[in-house]
Coordinates of N, CA and C in Angstrom, one line a residue:
H24 N 46.3 30.8 93.1 CA 46.2 29.5 93.9 C 44.8 29.4 94.5
A25 N 43.9 29.0 93.7 CA 42.5 28.9 94.2 C 42.3 27.9 95.3
D26 N 43.2 26.9 95.4 CA 43.1 25.9 96.4 C 43.7 26.2 97.8
V27 N 44.2 27.4 97.9 CA 44.8 27.8 99.2 C 43.8 28.3 100.2
H28 N 43.8 27.8 101.4 CA 42.8 28.1 102.4 C 43.6 28.8 103.5
L29 N 43.1 30.0 103.9 CA 43.8 30.8 105.0 C 43.1 30.7 106.3
S30 N 43.8 30.7 107.4 CA 43.3 30.8 108.7 C 44.0 31.8 109.5
A31 N 43.3 32.6 110.2 CA 43.9 33.7 111.0 C 44.4 33.1 112.3
L32 N 45.6 33.5 112.7 CA 46.2 33.1 114.0 C 47.0 34.2 114.6
D33 N 46.6 34.6 115.8 CA 47.2 35.7 116.5 C 48.4 35.2 117.3
V34 N 49.6 35.5 116.8 CA 50.8 35.0 117.4 C 51.0 35.6 118.8
A35 N 50.4 36.8 119.0 CA 50.6 37.5 120.3 C 49.8 36.8 121.4
S36 N 48.8 36.1 121.1 CA 47.9 35.4 122.1 C 48.5 34.0 122.3
K37 N 47.9 33.3 123.2 CA 48.4 31.9 123.4 C 48.2 31.1 122.1
L38 N 49.2 30.2 121.9 CA 49.1 29.4 120.6 C 47.9 28.6 120.6
A39 N 47.2 28.6 119.4 CA 46.0 27.8 119.2 C 46.4 26.4 119.1
V40 N 45.5 25.5 119.5 CA 45.6 24.1 119.2 C 45.1 23.8 117.9
L41 N 46.0 23.4 117.0 CA 45.6 23.1 115.6 C 45.0 21.7 115.4
N42 N 44.1 21.6 114.6 CA 43.5 20.3 114.2 C 44.4 19.6 113.3
E43 N 44.9 18.5 113.8 CA 45.9 17.7 113.1 C 45.4 17.0 111.9
T44 N 44.1 17.0 111.7 CA 43.5 16.4 110.6 C 43.6 17.3 109.3
K45 N 44.0 18.5 109.5 CA 44.2 19.4 108.4 C 45.7 19.5 108.2
P46 N 46.2 18.9 107.1 CA 47.7 18.9 106.9 C 48.2 20.3 106.6
L47 N 49.3 20.6 107.3 CA 50.0 21.9 107.2 C 51.2 21.7 106.4
T48 N 51.2 22.3 105.2 CA 52.4 22.1 104.3 C 53.1 23.3 104.0
V49 N 52.5 24.5 104.3 CA 53.2 25.8 104.0 C 53.0 26.7 105.2
L50 N 54.0 27.3 105.7 CA 54.0 28.3 106.7 C 54.7 29.6 106.2
I51 N 54.0 30.7 106.1 CA 54.5 32.0 105.7 C 54.6 32.9 106.9
N52 N 55.7 33.2 107.3 CA 55.9 34.2 108.5 C 56.0 35.6 108.0
N53 N 55.0 36.3 108.1 CA 54.9 37.7 107.6 C 54.6 38.7 108.7
A54 N 54.8 38.4 109.9 CA 54.5 39.3 111.0 C 55.6 40.4 110.9
G55 N 55.1 41.7 111.1 CA 56.1 42.8 111.1 C 55.5 44.1 111.5
I56 N 56.3 44.8 112.3 CA 56.0 46.2 112.6 C 57.3 47.0 112.4
M57 N 57.2 48.3 112.2 CA 58.4 49.1 112.1 C 58.1 50.5 112.7
G58 N 59.1 51.1 113.2 CA 59.0 52.4 113.8 C 58.3 52.5 115.1
K59 N 58.2 51.3 115.7 CA 57.6 51.2 117.1 C 58.7 51.1 118.1
A60 N 58.3 50.7 119.3 CA 59.4 50.5 120.4 C 60.3 49.4 119.9
E61 N 61.6 49.6 120.2 CA 62.6 48.7 119.7 C 62.4 47.3 120.2
Q62 N 62.2 47.1 121.5 CA 62.0 45.8 122.0 C 60.8 45.1 121.5
L63 N 59.7 45.9 121.3 CA 58.5 45.3 120.8 C 58.7 44.9 119.3
S64 N 59.5 45.7 118.6 CA 59.8 45.4 117.2 C 60.6 44.0 117.1
M65 N 61.5 43.8 118.0 CA 62.3 42.6 118.0 C 61.4 41.4 118.4
K66 N 60.5 41.6 119.3 CA 59.6 40.5 119.8 C 58.6 40.1 118.7
V67 N 58.0 41.1 118.0 CA 57.0 40.8 117.0 C 57.7 40.3 115.7
N68 N 58.8 40.9 115.3 CA 59.4 40.6 114.0 C 60.2 39.3 114.0
L69 N 60.8 39.0 115.2 CA 61.6 37.8 115.3 C 60.9 36.7 116.2
L70 N 60.6 37.0 117.4 CA 60.1 36.0 118.3 C 58.7 35.5 117.9
G71 N 57.9 36.4 117.3 CA 56.6 35.9 116.8 C 56.8 34.8 115.8
P72 N 57.5 35.0 114.7 CA 57.7 33.9 113.7 C 58.4 32.7 114.3
V73 N 59.4 32.9 115.1 CA 60.2 31.8 115.7 C 59.3 31.0 116.6
T74 N 58.5 31.6 117.4 CA 57.6 30.8 118.3 C 56.6 30.0 117.5
L75 N 56.0 30.6 116.6 CA 55.0 29.9 115.7 C 55.6 28.8 115.0
T76 N 56.8 29.0 114.4 CA 57.5 28.0 113.6 C 57.8 26.8 114.5
L77 N 58.4 27.0 115.6 CA 58.9 25.9 116.5 C 57.7 25.2 117.0
A78 N 56.6 25.9 117.3 CA 55.4 25.2 117.8 C 54.7 24.3 116.8
L79 N 54.8 24.7 115.5 CA 54.2 23.9 114.4 C 55.2 22.9 113.8
L80 N 56.4 23.0 114.1 CA 57.4 22.2 113.5 C 57.1 20.7 113.6
P81 N 56.7 20.2 114.8 CA 56.4 18.7 114.9 C 55.3 18.3 113.9
L82 N 54.3 19.2 113.8 CA 53.1 18.9 112.9 C 53.6 18.9 111.5
M83 N 54.4 19.9 111.1 CA 54.9 20.0 109.7 C 55.8 18.8 109.4
T84 N 56.6 18.4 110.4 CA 57.5 17.2 110.2 C 56.7 16.0 110.0
K85 N 55.6 15.8 110.8 CA 54.8 14.6 110.7 C 54.1 14.6 109.3
N86 N 53.5 15.7 108.9 CA 52.9 15.8 107.6 C 53.9 15.5 106.4
C87 N 55.1 15.9 106.6 CA 56.1 15.7 105.6 C 56.5 14.2 105.5
N88 N 56.6 13.6 106.7 CA 57.0 12.2 106.7 C 55.8 11.2 106.3
D89 N 54.6 11.6 106.8 CA 53.5 10.7 106.5 C 53.0 10.8 105.1
D90 N 52.9 12.0 104.5 CA 52.3 12.2 103.2 C 53.3 12.3 102.1
K91 N 54.6 12.3 102.4 CA 55.7 12.5 101.4 C 55.5 13.8 100.6
K92 N 55.0 14.8 101.3 CA 54.8 16.1 100.7 C 56.0 17.0 100.9
N93 N 56.1 18.0 100.0 CA 57.1 19.0 100.2 C 56.5 20.1 101.1
V94 N 57.1 20.2 102.3 CA 56.6 21.2 103.2 C 57.6 22.4 103.2
K95 N 57.0 23.6 103.2 CA 57.8 24.8 103.1 C 57.6 25.8 104.2
I96 N 58.7 26.4 104.7 CA 58.6 27.6 105.6 C 59.2 28.7 104.8
I97 N 58.4 29.8 104.7 CA 58.9 31.0 104.0 C 58.9 32.2 105.0
N98 N 60.1 32.7 105.2 CA 60.2 33.8 106.2 C 60.3 35.1 105.3
V99 N 59.5 36.1 105.6 CA 59.4 37.3 104.9 C 60.4 38.3 105.5
S100 N 61.5 38.6 104.7 CA 62.5 39.5 105.2 C 62.4 40.8 104.5
S101 N 63.5 41.5 104.5 CA 63.5 42.9 103.8 C 65.0 43.2 103.5
S102 N 65.1 44.0 102.4 CA 66.5 44.5 102.1 C 67.0 45.4 103.2
A103 N 66.2 45.8 104.1 CA 66.6 46.6 105.3 C 67.7 45.8 106.1
H104 N 67.7 44.5 106.0 CA 68.6 43.7 106.8 C 70.1 44.0 106.4
L105 N 70.2 44.6 105.2 CA 71.6 44.9 104.7 C 72.2 46.0 105.5
R106 N 71.4 46.8 106.2 CA 71.9 47.9 107.1 C 72.5 47.4 108.3
A107 N 72.2 46.2 108.7 CA 72.7 45.6 110.0 C 73.9 44.7 109.8
T108 N 75.0 44.9 110.5 CA 76.1 44.0 110.4 C 76.1 42.9 111.4
G109 N 75.1 43.0 112.3 CA 74.9 42.0 113.3 C 73.8 42.4 114.2
V110 N 73.2 41.4 114.9 CA 72.1 41.7 115.8 C 72.8 42.2 117.1
F111 N 73.9 41.6 117.5 CA 74.6 42.0 118.7 C 76.0 42.5 118.3
D112 N 76.6 43.4 119.1 CA 78.0 43.8 119.0 C 78.8 43.1 120.1
E113 N 80.1 43.3 120.1 CA 81.0 42.5 121.0 C 80.6 42.9 122.5
E114 N 80.3 44.2 122.7 CA 80.0 44.6 124.1 C 78.7 43.9 124.5
D115 N 77.7 43.8 123.7 CA 76.5 43.1 124.0 C 76.8 41.6 124.4
L116 N 77.6 41.0 123.7 CA 77.9 39.5 123.9 C 78.7 39.3 125.2
R117 N 79.4 40.4 125.7 CA 80.1 40.3 127.0 C 79.2 40.4 128.2
S118 N 77.9 40.8 127.9 CA 76.9 41.0 129.0 C 76.7 39.6 129.7
S119 N 76.5 39.7 131.1 CA 76.2 38.5 131.8 C 74.7 38.2 131.8
S120 N 73.9 39.0 131.2 CA 72.5 38.7 131.1 C 72.2 37.4 130.4
K121 N 71.3 36.7 130.9 CA 70.9 35.4 130.2 C 70.3 35.7 128.9
S122 N 69.4 36.7 128.8 CA 68.8 37.1 127.5 C 69.3 38.5 127.2
L123 N 69.6 38.7 125.9 CA 70.0 40.0 125.4 C 68.9 40.8 124.9
M124 N 67.7 40.4 125.2 CA 66.5 41.2 124.7 C 66.6 42.6 125.4
N125 N 67.2 42.6 126.6 CA 67.2 43.9 127.3 C 68.1 45.0 126.7
I126 N 68.9 44.6 125.7 CA 69.7 45.6 125.0 C 68.8 46.5 124.0
F127 N 67.6 46.0 123.8 CA 66.7 46.8 123.0 C 65.7 47.5 123.9
P128 N 65.8 48.8 123.9 CA 65.0 49.6 124.9 C 63.5 49.7 124.4
D129 N 62.7 50.3 125.2 CA 61.3 50.6 124.9 C 61.1 51.9 124.2
T130 N 62.2 52.5 123.8 CA 62.1 53.8 123.0 C 61.8 53.5 121.6
K131 N 61.3 54.5 120.9 CA 60.8 54.3 119.5 C 62.0 54.1 118.6
D132 N 61.9 53.2 117.6 CA 62.9 52.9 116.7 C 62.9 53.9 115.5
E133 N 63.3 55.1 115.8 CA 63.2 56.2 114.9 C 63.9 56.0 113.6
D134 N 65.1 55.5 113.7 CA 65.9 55.3 112.5 C 65.8 53.9 111.8
L135 N 64.9 53.1 112.4 CA 64.6 51.7 111.9 C 65.8 50.8 112.0
S136 N 66.8 51.1 112.8 CA 68.0 50.3 113.0 C 67.6 48.9 113.6
T137 N 66.7 49.0 114.6 CA 66.2 47.7 115.2 C 65.3 46.9 114.2
Y138 N 64.6 47.6 113.4 CA 63.8 46.9 112.3 C 64.8 46.1 111.4
A139 N 65.9 46.8 111.0 CA 66.9 46.1 110.2 C 67.5 44.9 110.9
K140 N 67.8 45.1 112.2 CA 68.3 44.0 113.0 C 67.3 42.8 113.1
S141 N 66.1 43.2 113.2 CA 65.1 42.1 113.4 C 64.9 41.3 112.1
K142 N 65.1 42.0 111.0 CA 65.0 41.3 109.7 C 66.2 40.4 109.4
L143 N 67.4 40.9 109.9 CA 68.6 40.1 109.8 C 68.4 38.9 110.7
A144 N 67.9 39.1 111.9 CA 67.7 38.0 112.8 C 66.8 36.9 112.2
L145 N 65.7 37.3 111.5 CA 64.8 36.4 111.0 C 65.5 35.5 109.9
L146 N 66.4 36.2 109.1 CA 67.2 35.4 108.1 C 68.2 34.5 108.8
Q147 N 68.7 34.9 109.9 CA 69.6 34.0 110.7 C 68.8 32.8 111.3
F148 N 67.5 33.0 111.6 CA 66.7 31.9 112.1 C 66.5 30.9 110.9
S149 N 66.3 31.4 109.7 CA 66.3 30.5 108.5 C 67.6 29.7 108.4
T150 N 68.7 30.3 108.6 CA 70.0 29.7 108.6 C 70.0 28.6 109.6
L151 N 69.5 28.8 110.8 CA 69.5 27.8 111.9 C 68.6 26.6 111.5
L152 N 67.5 26.9 110.9 CA 66.6 25.8 110.5 C 67.3 24.9 109.5
R153 N 67.9 25.5 108.5 CA 68.5 24.8 107.5 C 69.7 23.9 108.0
H154 N 70.4 24.4 109.0 CA 71.5 23.6 109.5 C 71.1 22.6 110.6
K155 N 70.0 22.9 111.3 CA 69.7 22.1 112.4 C 68.6 21.1 112.2
L156 N 67.8 21.3 111.2 CA 66.8 20.3 110.9 C 67.5 19.0 110.4
P157 N 67.0 17.8 110.7 CA 67.7 16.6 110.3 C 67.8 16.5 108.8
K158 N 68.9 15.9 108.3 CA 69.2 15.9 106.9 C 68.1 15.2 106.1
D159 N 67.4 14.2 106.7 CA 66.3 13.5 106.0 C 65.0 14.2 106.1
N160 N 65.0 15.4 106.8 CA 63.7 16.1 106.9 C 63.5 16.8 105.5
K161 N 62.3 16.7 105.0 CA 61.9 17.2 103.7 C 61.5 18.7 103.8
I162 N 61.5 19.3 104.9 CA 61.1 20.7 105.0 C 62.1 21.6 104.3
Q163 N 61.6 22.5 103.5 CA 62.4 23.5 102.8 C 62.2 24.8 103.5
V164 N 63.3 25.6 103.6 CA 63.2 26.9 104.2 C 63.7 27.9 103.2
F165 N 62.8 28.9 102.9 CA 63.1 29.9 102.0 C 62.9 31.3 102.7
D166 N 63.6 32.3 102.1 CA 63.4 33.7 102.5 C 62.9 34.5 101.3
A167 N 62.0 35.5 101.6 CA 61.5 36.3 100.5 C 61.5 37.8 100.9
H168 N 61.8 38.6 99.9 CA 61.8 40.1 100.1 C 60.7 40.6 99.1
P169 N 59.6 41.1 99.6 CA 58.6 41.5 98.7 C 58.9 42.8 97.9
G170 N 59.9 43.6 98.5 CA 60.2 44.9 98.0 C 59.5 46.0 98.7
L171 N 59.6 47.2 98.2 CA 58.9 48.4 98.8 C 57.4 48.3 98.4
V172 N 56.6 47.9 99.3 CA 55.2 47.7 99.0 C 54.3 48.7 99.7
W173 N 53.3 49.2 99.0 CA 52.4 50.2 99.5 C 51.3 49.6 100.4
T174 N 51.7 49.4 101.6 CA 50.9 48.7 102.6 C 50.5 49.6 103.8
P175 N 49.6 49.2 104.6 CA 49.3 50.0 105.8 C 50.5 50.1 106.7
L176 N 51.3 49.1 106.8 CA 52.6 49.2 107.6 C 53.4 50.3 107.2
L177 N 53.6 50.5 105.9 CA 54.4 51.6 105.4 C 53.7 52.9 105.6
R178 N 52.4 53.0 105.3 CA 51.7 54.3 105.4 C 51.6 54.7 106.8
N179 N 51.5 53.8 107.7 CA 51.5 54.2 109.1 C 52.8 54.8 109.6
H180 N 53.9 54.2 109.0 CA 55.2 54.7 109.4 C 55.5 56.1 108.8
I181 N 55.1 56.4 107.6 CA 55.5 57.7 107.0 C 54.5 58.8 107.4
G182 N 53.3 58.4 107.9 CA 52.4 59.4 108.3 C 51.4 59.8 107.3
D183 N 50.3 60.4 107.8 CA 49.2 60.8 106.9 C 49.6 61.9 105.9
K184 N 50.4 62.8 106.3 CA 50.8 63.9 105.3 C 51.5 63.4 104.1
A185 N 52.6 62.6 104.4 CA 53.3 62.0 103.3 C 52.5 61.1 102.5
T186 N 51.7 60.3 103.1 CA 50.8 59.3 102.4 C 49.9 60.0 101.5
N187 N 49.2 61.1 101.9 CA 48.3 61.9 101.1 C 49.0 62.5 99.9
T188 N 50.2 63.0 100.2 CA 50.9 63.7 99.1 C 51.3 62.6 98.0
L189 N 51.8 61.5 98.4 CA 52.2 60.5 97.5 C 51.0 59.9 96.7
Q190 N 49.9 59.8 97.3 CA 48.7 59.4 96.6 C 48.1 60.4 95.6
K191 N 48.1 61.7 96.1 CA 47.5 62.7 95.2 C 48.4 63.0 94.0
T192 N 49.7 62.9 94.1 CA 50.6 63.1 93.0 C 50.8 61.9 92.1
G193 N 50.3 60.8 92.6 CA 50.5 59.5 91.8 C 51.9 58.9 92.0
L194 N 52.7 59.5 92.9 CA 54.0 59.0 93.1 C 54.0 57.6 93.8
A195 N 53.0 57.4 94.6 CA 52.9 56.1 95.3 C 53.0 54.9 94.4
S196 N 52.2 55.0 93.3 CA 52.2 53.8 92.4 C 53.5 53.7 91.5
L197 N 54.3 54.8 91.5 CA 55.5 54.8 90.7 C 56.7 54.3 91.6
I198 N 56.6 54.7 92.9 CA 57.8 54.3 93.8 C 57.6 53.0 94.4
Y199 N 56.3 52.7 94.7 CA 56.1 51.5 95.5 C 55.3 50.4 94.7
K200 N 55.5 49.2 95.1 CA 54.8 48.0 94.5 C 53.4 47.9 95.2
S201 N 52.5 47.4 94.4 CA 51.2 47.0 95.0 C 51.4 45.7 95.8
P202 N 50.4 45.4 96.7 CA 50.5 44.2 97.4 C 50.6 43.0 96.5
T203 N 49.8 43.0 95.4 CA 49.9 41.9 94.4 C 51.3 41.7 93.9
E204 N 51.9 42.9 93.5 CA 53.3 42.8 93.0 C 54.2 42.3 94.0
G205 N 54.0 42.7 95.3 CA 54.9 42.3 96.3 C 54.8 40.8 96.6
S206 N 53.6 40.3 96.4 CA 53.4 38.8 96.7 C 54.1 37.9 95.8
R207 N 54.6 38.4 94.7 CA 55.3 37.5 93.7 C 56.5 36.8 94.2
A208 N 57.2 37.5 95.1 CA 58.4 36.8 95.7 C 57.9 35.6 96.5
L209 N 56.8 35.8 97.3 CA 56.3 34.6 98.1 C 55.8 33.5 97.2
L210 N 55.1 33.9 96.1 CA 54.5 32.9 95.3 C 55.6 32.1 94.5
A211 N 56.7 32.8 94.2 CA 57.8 32.2 93.5 C 58.5 31.2 94.4
A212 N 58.6 31.5 95.7 CA 59.2 30.6 96.7 C 58.2 29.4 96.9
L213 N 57.0 29.7 96.9 CA 56.0 28.6 97.1 C 56.0 27.6 95.9
D214 N 56.2 28.1 94.7 CA 56.2 27.2 93.5 C 57.5 26.6 93.2
H215 N 58.6 27.0 93.9 CA 59.9 26.6 93.6 C 60.1 25.1 93.9
P216 N 60.7 24.3 93.0 CA 60.9 22.9 93.2 C 61.8 22.5 94.3
A217 N 61.7 21.3 94.7 CA 62.6 20.8 95.8 C 64.0 20.6 95.3
G218 N 64.9 20.5 96.2 CA 66.3 20.3 95.8 C 67.0 21.6 95.4
T219 N 66.6 22.7 96.0 CA 67.2 24.0 95.6 C 68.6 24.2 96.1
N220 N 69.4 24.8 95.3 CA 70.8 25.1 95.7 C 70.8 26.2 96.8
E221 N 71.9 26.2 97.5 CA 72.0 27.1 98.7 C 71.9 28.6 98.2
D222 N 72.4 28.9 97.0 CA 72.3 30.3 96.5 C 71.0 30.7 95.9
Q223 N 70.0 29.8 96.0 CA 68.7 30.1 95.4 C 67.6 30.2 96.4
L224 N 68.0 30.5 97.7 CA 67.0 30.4 98.8 C 66.4 31.7 99.1
Y225 N 66.8 32.8 98.5 CA 66.3 34.1 98.9 C 65.6 34.7 97.6
F226 N 64.4 34.9 97.7 CA 63.6 35.4 96.6 C 63.3 36.9 96.6
V227 N 63.7 37.6 95.5 CA 63.5 39.0 95.4 C 63.0 39.3 94.0
N228 N 62.0 40.2 94.0 CA 61.4 40.5 92.7 C 60.8 39.3 91.9
G229 N 60.3 38.3 92.7 CA 59.7 37.1 92.1 C 60.7 36.1 91.6
Q230 N 62.0 36.3 91.9 CA 63.1 35.4 91.4 C 63.9 34.9 92.5
P231 N 64.5 33.7 92.4 CA 65.4 33.2 93.4 C 66.8 33.8 93.2
G232 N 67.7 33.6 94.2 CA 69.0 34.1 94.0 C 69.2 35.5 94.4
G233 N 68.3 36.1 95.2 CA 68.5 37.5 95.6 C 69.7 37.6 96.6
F234 N 70.2 38.8 96.7 CA 71.4 39.0 97.6 C 71.0 39.1 99.0
A235 N 71.5 38.2 99.8 CA 71.4 38.3 101.3 C 72.8 38.5 101.9
S236 N 72.9 39.3 102.9 CA 74.2 39.6 103.5 C 74.9 38.4 104.0
P237 N 76.2 38.4 104.0 CA 77.0 37.3 104.6 C 76.6 37.1 106.0
E238 N 76.3 38.1 106.8 CA 75.9 38.0 108.2 C 74.6 37.1 108.3
S239 N 73.8 37.2 107.4 CA 72.5 36.5 107.4 C 72.7 35.0 107.3
R240 N 73.8 34.6 106.7 CA 74.1 33.2 106.5 C 75.3 32.7 107.5
D241 N 75.7 33.6 108.4 CA 76.8 33.3 109.3 C 76.3 32.4 110.4
L242 N 76.8 31.2 110.4 CA 76.3 30.2 111.4 C 76.7 30.5 112.8
Q243 N 77.8 31.1 113.0 CA 78.3 31.5 114.4 C 77.3 32.6 114.9
Q244 N 77.1 33.6 114.1 CA 76.2 34.7 114.5 C 74.8 34.1 114.8
S245 N 74.3 33.2 113.9 CA 73.0 32.6 114.1 C 72.9 31.8 115.4
Q246 N 74.0 31.1 115.7 CA 74.0 30.3 117.0 C 74.0 31.3 118.2
Q247 N 74.7 32.4 118.1 CA 74.7 33.4 119.2 C 73.3 33.9 119.3
L248 N 72.6 34.2 118.3 CA 71.2 34.6 118.3 C 70.3 33.6 119.1
L249 N 70.5 32.3 118.7 CA 69.8 31.3 119.4 C 70.1 31.2 120.9
D250 N 71.4 31.2 121.2 CA 71.8 31.0 122.6 C 71.5 32.2 123.5
R251 N 71.6 33.4 123.0 CA 71.6 34.6 123.8 C 70.2 35.4 123.7
L252 N 69.4 35.0 122.8 CA 68.1 35.7 122.7 C 66.9 34.7 122.6
I253 N 66.9 33.9 121.5 CA 65.8 33.0 121.2 C 65.5 32.0 122.4
A254 N 66.5 31.3 122.7 CA 66.3 30.2 123.7 C 65.9 30.7 125.1
P255 N 66.6 31.8 125.6 CA 66.1 32.3 126.9 C 64.7 32.9 126.9
E256 N 64.4 33.6 125.8 CA 63.1 34.3 125.7 C 62.0 33.3 125.5
L257 N 62.2 32.1 124.9 CA 61.2 31.1 124.7 C 61.1 30.1 125.7
E258 N 62.0 30.1 126.7 CA 61.9 29.1 127.8 C 60.6 29.1 128.5
G259 N 60.0 27.9 128.6 CA 58.7 27.8 129.2 C 57.5 28.1 128.3
I260 N 57.8 28.6 127.0 CA 56.8 28.9 126.1 C 56.6 27.9 125.0
V261 N 57.8 27.5 124.4 CA 57.8 26.5 123.4 C 59.1 25.7 123.5
E262 N 59.1 24.4 123.3 CA 60.3 23.6 123.4 C 61.1 23.7 122.1
L263 N 62.4 23.9 122.3 CA 63.3 23.8 121.2 C 63.5 22.4 120.7
P264 N 63.7 22.1 119.4 CA 63.8 20.8 118.9 C 65.1 20.1 119.6
D265 N 65.1 18.8 119.6 CA 66.2 18.1 120.1 C 67.5 18.5 119.3
G266 N 68.6 18.6 120.1 CA 69.8 19.0 119.4 C 70.1 20.5 119.2
W267 N 69.1 21.3 119.6 CA 69.3 22.7 119.5 C 69.9 23.3 120.7

């Protein structure tokens, strides 16, 4: 895609004011950390993409309506979401806290269980978008799983010793995908035509129709995520769309 132009935007800083003369037709949410503090993992992996998406949604909607273009939001998930049966359990939901972010401690996510929950939560945010965007809105929402990719994110998690061993033995290239190979899921979503069926929204190995857990498409769980975590955490930062 030689005509794709990239601009860096730090989600952790204050949202930049975008120049509306530059049409925004594709948003790929690929923010991610793993093996770090649990609460930080949830903030980066979920609230980062959610904040950016909601802040840019009016601009994307305007471009969609004005230019009759297909506008796409692609959320990068992971098969790790299959390890999580929910972002919250029943005890969490009985809490009187306005925001349930406090159930995620500042201790290290050693077993990556919070990473799995954050990726499930991002899929549930996709579900919210699909159900809550107006029916006449032309924005398409896709999810993509690049696979096990040999990236700095992975290497930082497994450590220098394991990284060096995998590289010296050549196992890294046998076990893991290259970034180029991993990008195929995103490019497939980017190239996919409008009017996609519900079961074709998750791209894995460069193909639509990947398996996403039932929890990721559960509208009740997705609404709980919105009410008990997203909305209270984003209060005063970005406005939720009308009707949310």
